[in-house]
PDB file of C-alpha atoms in Angstrom:
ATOM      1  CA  UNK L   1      30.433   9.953  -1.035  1.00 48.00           C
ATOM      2  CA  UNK L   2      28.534   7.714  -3.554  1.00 66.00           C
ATOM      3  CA  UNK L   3      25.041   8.167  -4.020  1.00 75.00           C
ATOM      4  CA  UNK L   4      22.638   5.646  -5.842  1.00 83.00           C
ATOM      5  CA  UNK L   5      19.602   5.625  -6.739  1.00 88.00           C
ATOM      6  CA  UNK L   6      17.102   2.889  -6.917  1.00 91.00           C
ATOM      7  CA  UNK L   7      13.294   1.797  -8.119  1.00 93.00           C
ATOM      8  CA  UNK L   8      10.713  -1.219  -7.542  1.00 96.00           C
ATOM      9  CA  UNK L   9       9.756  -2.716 -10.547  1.00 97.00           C
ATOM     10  CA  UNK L  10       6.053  -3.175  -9.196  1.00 98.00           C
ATOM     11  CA  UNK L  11       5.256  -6.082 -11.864  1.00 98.00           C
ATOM     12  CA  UNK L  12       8.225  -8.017 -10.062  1.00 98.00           C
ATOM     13  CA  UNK L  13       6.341  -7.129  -6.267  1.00 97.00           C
ATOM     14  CA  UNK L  14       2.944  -9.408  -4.777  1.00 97.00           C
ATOM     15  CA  UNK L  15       2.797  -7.726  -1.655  1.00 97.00           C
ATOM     16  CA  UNK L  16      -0.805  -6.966  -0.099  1.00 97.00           C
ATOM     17  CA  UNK L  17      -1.334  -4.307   2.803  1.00 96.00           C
ATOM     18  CA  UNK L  18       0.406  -5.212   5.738  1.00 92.00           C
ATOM     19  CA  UNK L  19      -0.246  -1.960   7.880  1.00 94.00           C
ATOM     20  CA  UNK L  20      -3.564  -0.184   8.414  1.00 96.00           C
ATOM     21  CA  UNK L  21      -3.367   2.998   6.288  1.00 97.00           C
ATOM     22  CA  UNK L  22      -5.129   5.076   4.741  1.00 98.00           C
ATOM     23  CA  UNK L  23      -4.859   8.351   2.233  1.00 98.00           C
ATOM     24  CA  UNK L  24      -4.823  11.744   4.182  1.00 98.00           C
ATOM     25  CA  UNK L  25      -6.945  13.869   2.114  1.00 95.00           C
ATOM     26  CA  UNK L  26      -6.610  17.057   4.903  1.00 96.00           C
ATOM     27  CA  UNK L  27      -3.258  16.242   6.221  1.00 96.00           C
ATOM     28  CA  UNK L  28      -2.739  17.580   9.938  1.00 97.00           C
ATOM     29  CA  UNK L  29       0.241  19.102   9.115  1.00 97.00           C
ATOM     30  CA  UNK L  30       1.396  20.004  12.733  1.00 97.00           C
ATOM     31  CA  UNK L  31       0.720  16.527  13.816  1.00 97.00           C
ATOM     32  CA  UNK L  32       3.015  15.033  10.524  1.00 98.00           C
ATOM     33  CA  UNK L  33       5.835  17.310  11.583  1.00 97.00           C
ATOM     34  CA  UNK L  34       6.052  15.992  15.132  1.00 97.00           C
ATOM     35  CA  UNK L  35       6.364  12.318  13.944  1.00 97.00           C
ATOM     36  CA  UNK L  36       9.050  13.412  11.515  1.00 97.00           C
ATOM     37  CA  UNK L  37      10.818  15.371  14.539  1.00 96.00           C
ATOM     38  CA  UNK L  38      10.243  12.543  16.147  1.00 95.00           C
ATOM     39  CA  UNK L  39      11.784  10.349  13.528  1.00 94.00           C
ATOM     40  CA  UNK L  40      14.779  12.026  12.853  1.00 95.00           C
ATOM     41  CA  UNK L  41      15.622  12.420  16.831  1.00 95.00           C
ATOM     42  CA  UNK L  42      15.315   8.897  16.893  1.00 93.00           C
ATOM     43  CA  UNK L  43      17.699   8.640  14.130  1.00 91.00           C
ATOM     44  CA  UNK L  44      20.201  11.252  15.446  1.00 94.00           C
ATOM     45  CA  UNK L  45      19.918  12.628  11.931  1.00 90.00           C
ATOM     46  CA  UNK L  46      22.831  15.381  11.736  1.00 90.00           C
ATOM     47  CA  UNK L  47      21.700  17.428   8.637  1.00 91.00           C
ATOM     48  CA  UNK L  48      17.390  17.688   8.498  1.00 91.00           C
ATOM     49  CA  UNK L  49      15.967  19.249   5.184  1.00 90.00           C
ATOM     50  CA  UNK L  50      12.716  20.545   6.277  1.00 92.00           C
ATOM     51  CA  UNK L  51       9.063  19.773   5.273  1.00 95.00           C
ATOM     52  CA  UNK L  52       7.450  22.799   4.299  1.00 96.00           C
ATOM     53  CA  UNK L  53       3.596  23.059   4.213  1.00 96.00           C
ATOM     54  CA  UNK L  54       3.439  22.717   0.411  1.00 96.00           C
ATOM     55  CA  UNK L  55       5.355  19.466  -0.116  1.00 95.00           C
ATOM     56  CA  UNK L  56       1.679  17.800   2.001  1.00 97.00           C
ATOM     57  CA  UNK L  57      -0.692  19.826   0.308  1.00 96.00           C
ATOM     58  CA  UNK L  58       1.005  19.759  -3.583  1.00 97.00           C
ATOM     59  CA  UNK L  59      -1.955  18.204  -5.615  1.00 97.00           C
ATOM     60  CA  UNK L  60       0.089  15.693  -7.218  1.00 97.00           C
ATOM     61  CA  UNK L  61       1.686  14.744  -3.977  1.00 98.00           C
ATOM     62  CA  UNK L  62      -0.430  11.113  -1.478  1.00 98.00           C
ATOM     63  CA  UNK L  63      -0.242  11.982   1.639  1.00 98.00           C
ATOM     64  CA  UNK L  64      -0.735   8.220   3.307  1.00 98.00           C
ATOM     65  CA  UNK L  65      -1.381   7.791   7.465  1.00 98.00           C
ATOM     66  CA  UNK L  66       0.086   4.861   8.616  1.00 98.00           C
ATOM     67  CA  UNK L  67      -1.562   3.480  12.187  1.00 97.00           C
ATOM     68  CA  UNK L  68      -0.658   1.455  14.992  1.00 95.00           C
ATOM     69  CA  UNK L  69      -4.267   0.423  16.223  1.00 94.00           C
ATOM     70  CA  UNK L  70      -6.335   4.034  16.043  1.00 95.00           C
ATOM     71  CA  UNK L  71      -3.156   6.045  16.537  1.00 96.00           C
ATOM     72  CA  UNK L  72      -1.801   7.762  13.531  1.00 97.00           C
ATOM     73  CA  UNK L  73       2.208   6.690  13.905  1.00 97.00           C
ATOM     74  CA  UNK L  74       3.770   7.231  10.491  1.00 97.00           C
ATOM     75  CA  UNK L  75       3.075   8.886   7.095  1.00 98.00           C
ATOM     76  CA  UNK L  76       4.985   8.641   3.345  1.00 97.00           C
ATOM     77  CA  UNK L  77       4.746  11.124   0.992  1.00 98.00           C
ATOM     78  CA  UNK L  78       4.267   9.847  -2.142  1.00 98.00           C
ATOM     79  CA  UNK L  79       4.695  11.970  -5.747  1.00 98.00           C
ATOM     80  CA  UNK L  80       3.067  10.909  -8.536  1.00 98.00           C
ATOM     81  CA  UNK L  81       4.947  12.154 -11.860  1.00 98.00           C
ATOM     82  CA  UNK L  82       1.978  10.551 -14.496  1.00 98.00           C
ATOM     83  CA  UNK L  83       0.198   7.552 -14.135  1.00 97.00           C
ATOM     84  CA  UNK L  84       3.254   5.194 -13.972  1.00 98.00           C
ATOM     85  CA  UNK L  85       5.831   6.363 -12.084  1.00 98.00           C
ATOM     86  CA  UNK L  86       5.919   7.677  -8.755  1.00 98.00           C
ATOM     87  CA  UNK L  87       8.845   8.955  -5.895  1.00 96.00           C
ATOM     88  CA  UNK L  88       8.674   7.462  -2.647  1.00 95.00           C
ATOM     89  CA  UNK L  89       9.208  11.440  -1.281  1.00 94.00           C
ATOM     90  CA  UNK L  90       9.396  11.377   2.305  1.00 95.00           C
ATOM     91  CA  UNK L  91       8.753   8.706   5.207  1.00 95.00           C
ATOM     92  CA  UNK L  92       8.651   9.153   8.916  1.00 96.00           C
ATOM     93  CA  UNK L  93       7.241   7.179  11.574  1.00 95.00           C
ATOM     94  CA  UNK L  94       7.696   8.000  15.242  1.00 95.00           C
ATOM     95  CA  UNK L  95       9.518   4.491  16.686  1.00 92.00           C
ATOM     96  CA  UNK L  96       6.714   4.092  19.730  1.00 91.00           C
ATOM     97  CA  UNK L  97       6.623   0.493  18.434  1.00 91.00           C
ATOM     98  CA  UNK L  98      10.236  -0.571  16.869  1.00 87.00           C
ATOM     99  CA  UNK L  99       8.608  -4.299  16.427  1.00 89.00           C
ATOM    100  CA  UNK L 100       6.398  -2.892  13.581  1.00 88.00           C
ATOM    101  CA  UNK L 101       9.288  -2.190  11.408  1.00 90.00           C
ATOM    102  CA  UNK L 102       7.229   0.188   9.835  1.00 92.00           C
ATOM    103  CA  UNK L 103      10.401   1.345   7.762  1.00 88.00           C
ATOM    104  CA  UNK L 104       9.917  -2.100   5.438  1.00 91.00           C
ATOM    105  CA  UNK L 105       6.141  -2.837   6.051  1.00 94.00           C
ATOM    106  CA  UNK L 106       4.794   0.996   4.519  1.00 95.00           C
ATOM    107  CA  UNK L 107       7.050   0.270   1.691  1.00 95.00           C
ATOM    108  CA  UNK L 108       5.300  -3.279   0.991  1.00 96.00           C
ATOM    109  CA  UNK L 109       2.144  -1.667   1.453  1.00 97.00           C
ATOM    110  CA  UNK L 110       2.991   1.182  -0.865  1.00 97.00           C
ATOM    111  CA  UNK L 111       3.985  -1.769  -3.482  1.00 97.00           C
ATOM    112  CA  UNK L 112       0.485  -3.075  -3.253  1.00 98.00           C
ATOM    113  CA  UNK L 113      -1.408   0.289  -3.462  1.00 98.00           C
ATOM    114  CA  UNK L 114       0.197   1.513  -6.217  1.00 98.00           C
ATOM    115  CA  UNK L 115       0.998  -1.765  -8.557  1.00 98.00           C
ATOM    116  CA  UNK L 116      -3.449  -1.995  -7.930  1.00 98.00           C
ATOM    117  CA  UNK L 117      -3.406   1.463  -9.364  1.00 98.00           C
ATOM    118  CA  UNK L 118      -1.561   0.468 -12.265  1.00 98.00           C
ATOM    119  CA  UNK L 119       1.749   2.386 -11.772  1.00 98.00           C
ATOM    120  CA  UNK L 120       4.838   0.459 -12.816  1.00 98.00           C
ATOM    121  CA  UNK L 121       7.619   1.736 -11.140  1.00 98.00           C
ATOM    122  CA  UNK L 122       8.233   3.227  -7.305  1.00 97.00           C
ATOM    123  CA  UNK L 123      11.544   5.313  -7.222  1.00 94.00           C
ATOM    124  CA  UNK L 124      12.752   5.564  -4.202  1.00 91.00           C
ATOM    125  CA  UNK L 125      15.988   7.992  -4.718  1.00 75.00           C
ATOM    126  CA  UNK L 126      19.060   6.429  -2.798  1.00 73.00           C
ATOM    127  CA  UNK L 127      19.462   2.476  -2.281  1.00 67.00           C
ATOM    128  CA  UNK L 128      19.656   1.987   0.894  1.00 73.00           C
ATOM    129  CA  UNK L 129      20.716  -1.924   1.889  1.00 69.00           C
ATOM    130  CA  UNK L 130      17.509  -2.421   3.766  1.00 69.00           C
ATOM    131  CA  UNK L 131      15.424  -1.521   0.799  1.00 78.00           C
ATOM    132  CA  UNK L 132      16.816  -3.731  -1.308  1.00 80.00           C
ATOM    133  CA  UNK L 133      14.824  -7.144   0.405  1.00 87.00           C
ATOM    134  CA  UNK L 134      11.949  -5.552  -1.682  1.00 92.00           C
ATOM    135  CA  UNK L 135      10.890  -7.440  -4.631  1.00 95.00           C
ATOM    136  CA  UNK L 136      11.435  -5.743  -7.424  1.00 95.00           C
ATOM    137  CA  UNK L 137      14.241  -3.607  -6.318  1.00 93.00           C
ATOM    138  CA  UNK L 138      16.253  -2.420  -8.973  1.00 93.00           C
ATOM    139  CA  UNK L 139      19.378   0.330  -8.479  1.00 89.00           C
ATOM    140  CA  UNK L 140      19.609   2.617 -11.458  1.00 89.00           C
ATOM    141  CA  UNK L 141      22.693   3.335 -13.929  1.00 86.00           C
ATOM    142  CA  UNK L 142      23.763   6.012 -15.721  1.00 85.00           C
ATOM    143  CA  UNK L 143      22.111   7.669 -18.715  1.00 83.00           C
ATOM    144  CA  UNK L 144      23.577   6.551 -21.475  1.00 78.00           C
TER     145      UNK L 144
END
């Protein structure tokens, strides 16, 4: 098994917002852990690491709602290591509305929120194929 990881350079990305979000500053957390059930039924994951309470409330840790219309359908989990480099942590969104592609669209929007807040980089741990059609993606090496 291989396992890459990857980044967005956020000076190569000119995405704006493309899904109605917002920053959940008191996190339902029951509500966040039924979408990601949700989300990894859907997926027919085989192996689930669980979110634990602390991983939503963790003070350097953006907890952003994603919404189709007024309903809250998705959230990431963003963690902010200093003021220019940040993991994409955790992302789950409950499939109610495939044609949102909500997978792709909350990482453009995440793109836009944080180049605006002057971060530089997005790391978003293993490269995925679909995650490289973002601008900007970039798939690390090794140290040397």
């Amino acid at each position: 098994m291989t396992y890459q990881f990857a980044r967005i350079d956020l000076s190569l990305t000119d995405y704006e917002p493309t899904v109605k979000w917002e920053y959940l500053r008191e996190p339902d957390i029951a509500r966040l852990n039924q979408i990601y059930r949700d989300y990894c039924k859907y997926k027919h994951f085989a192996s689930v690491m669980p979110i634990f309470d602390s991983r939503y409330t963790d003070p350097a840790t953006d907890v952003i709602g994603y919404y189709d219309g007024d309903k809250l359908v998705a959230f990431s989990l963003i963690r902010r290591y200093d003021d220019k480099n940040a993991l994409c942590d955790q992302f789950a969104w409950n499939y109610n509305n495939p044609r949102l592609r909500l997978g792709i669209e909350t990482m453009k929007t995440e793109c836009a929120i944080y180049r605006a807040r002057g971060f530089k980089y997005l790391y978003l741990e293993q490269a995925h194929l679909y995650k490289s059609e973002i601008q900007g993606f970039e798939i690390l090496g090794p140290l040397e």
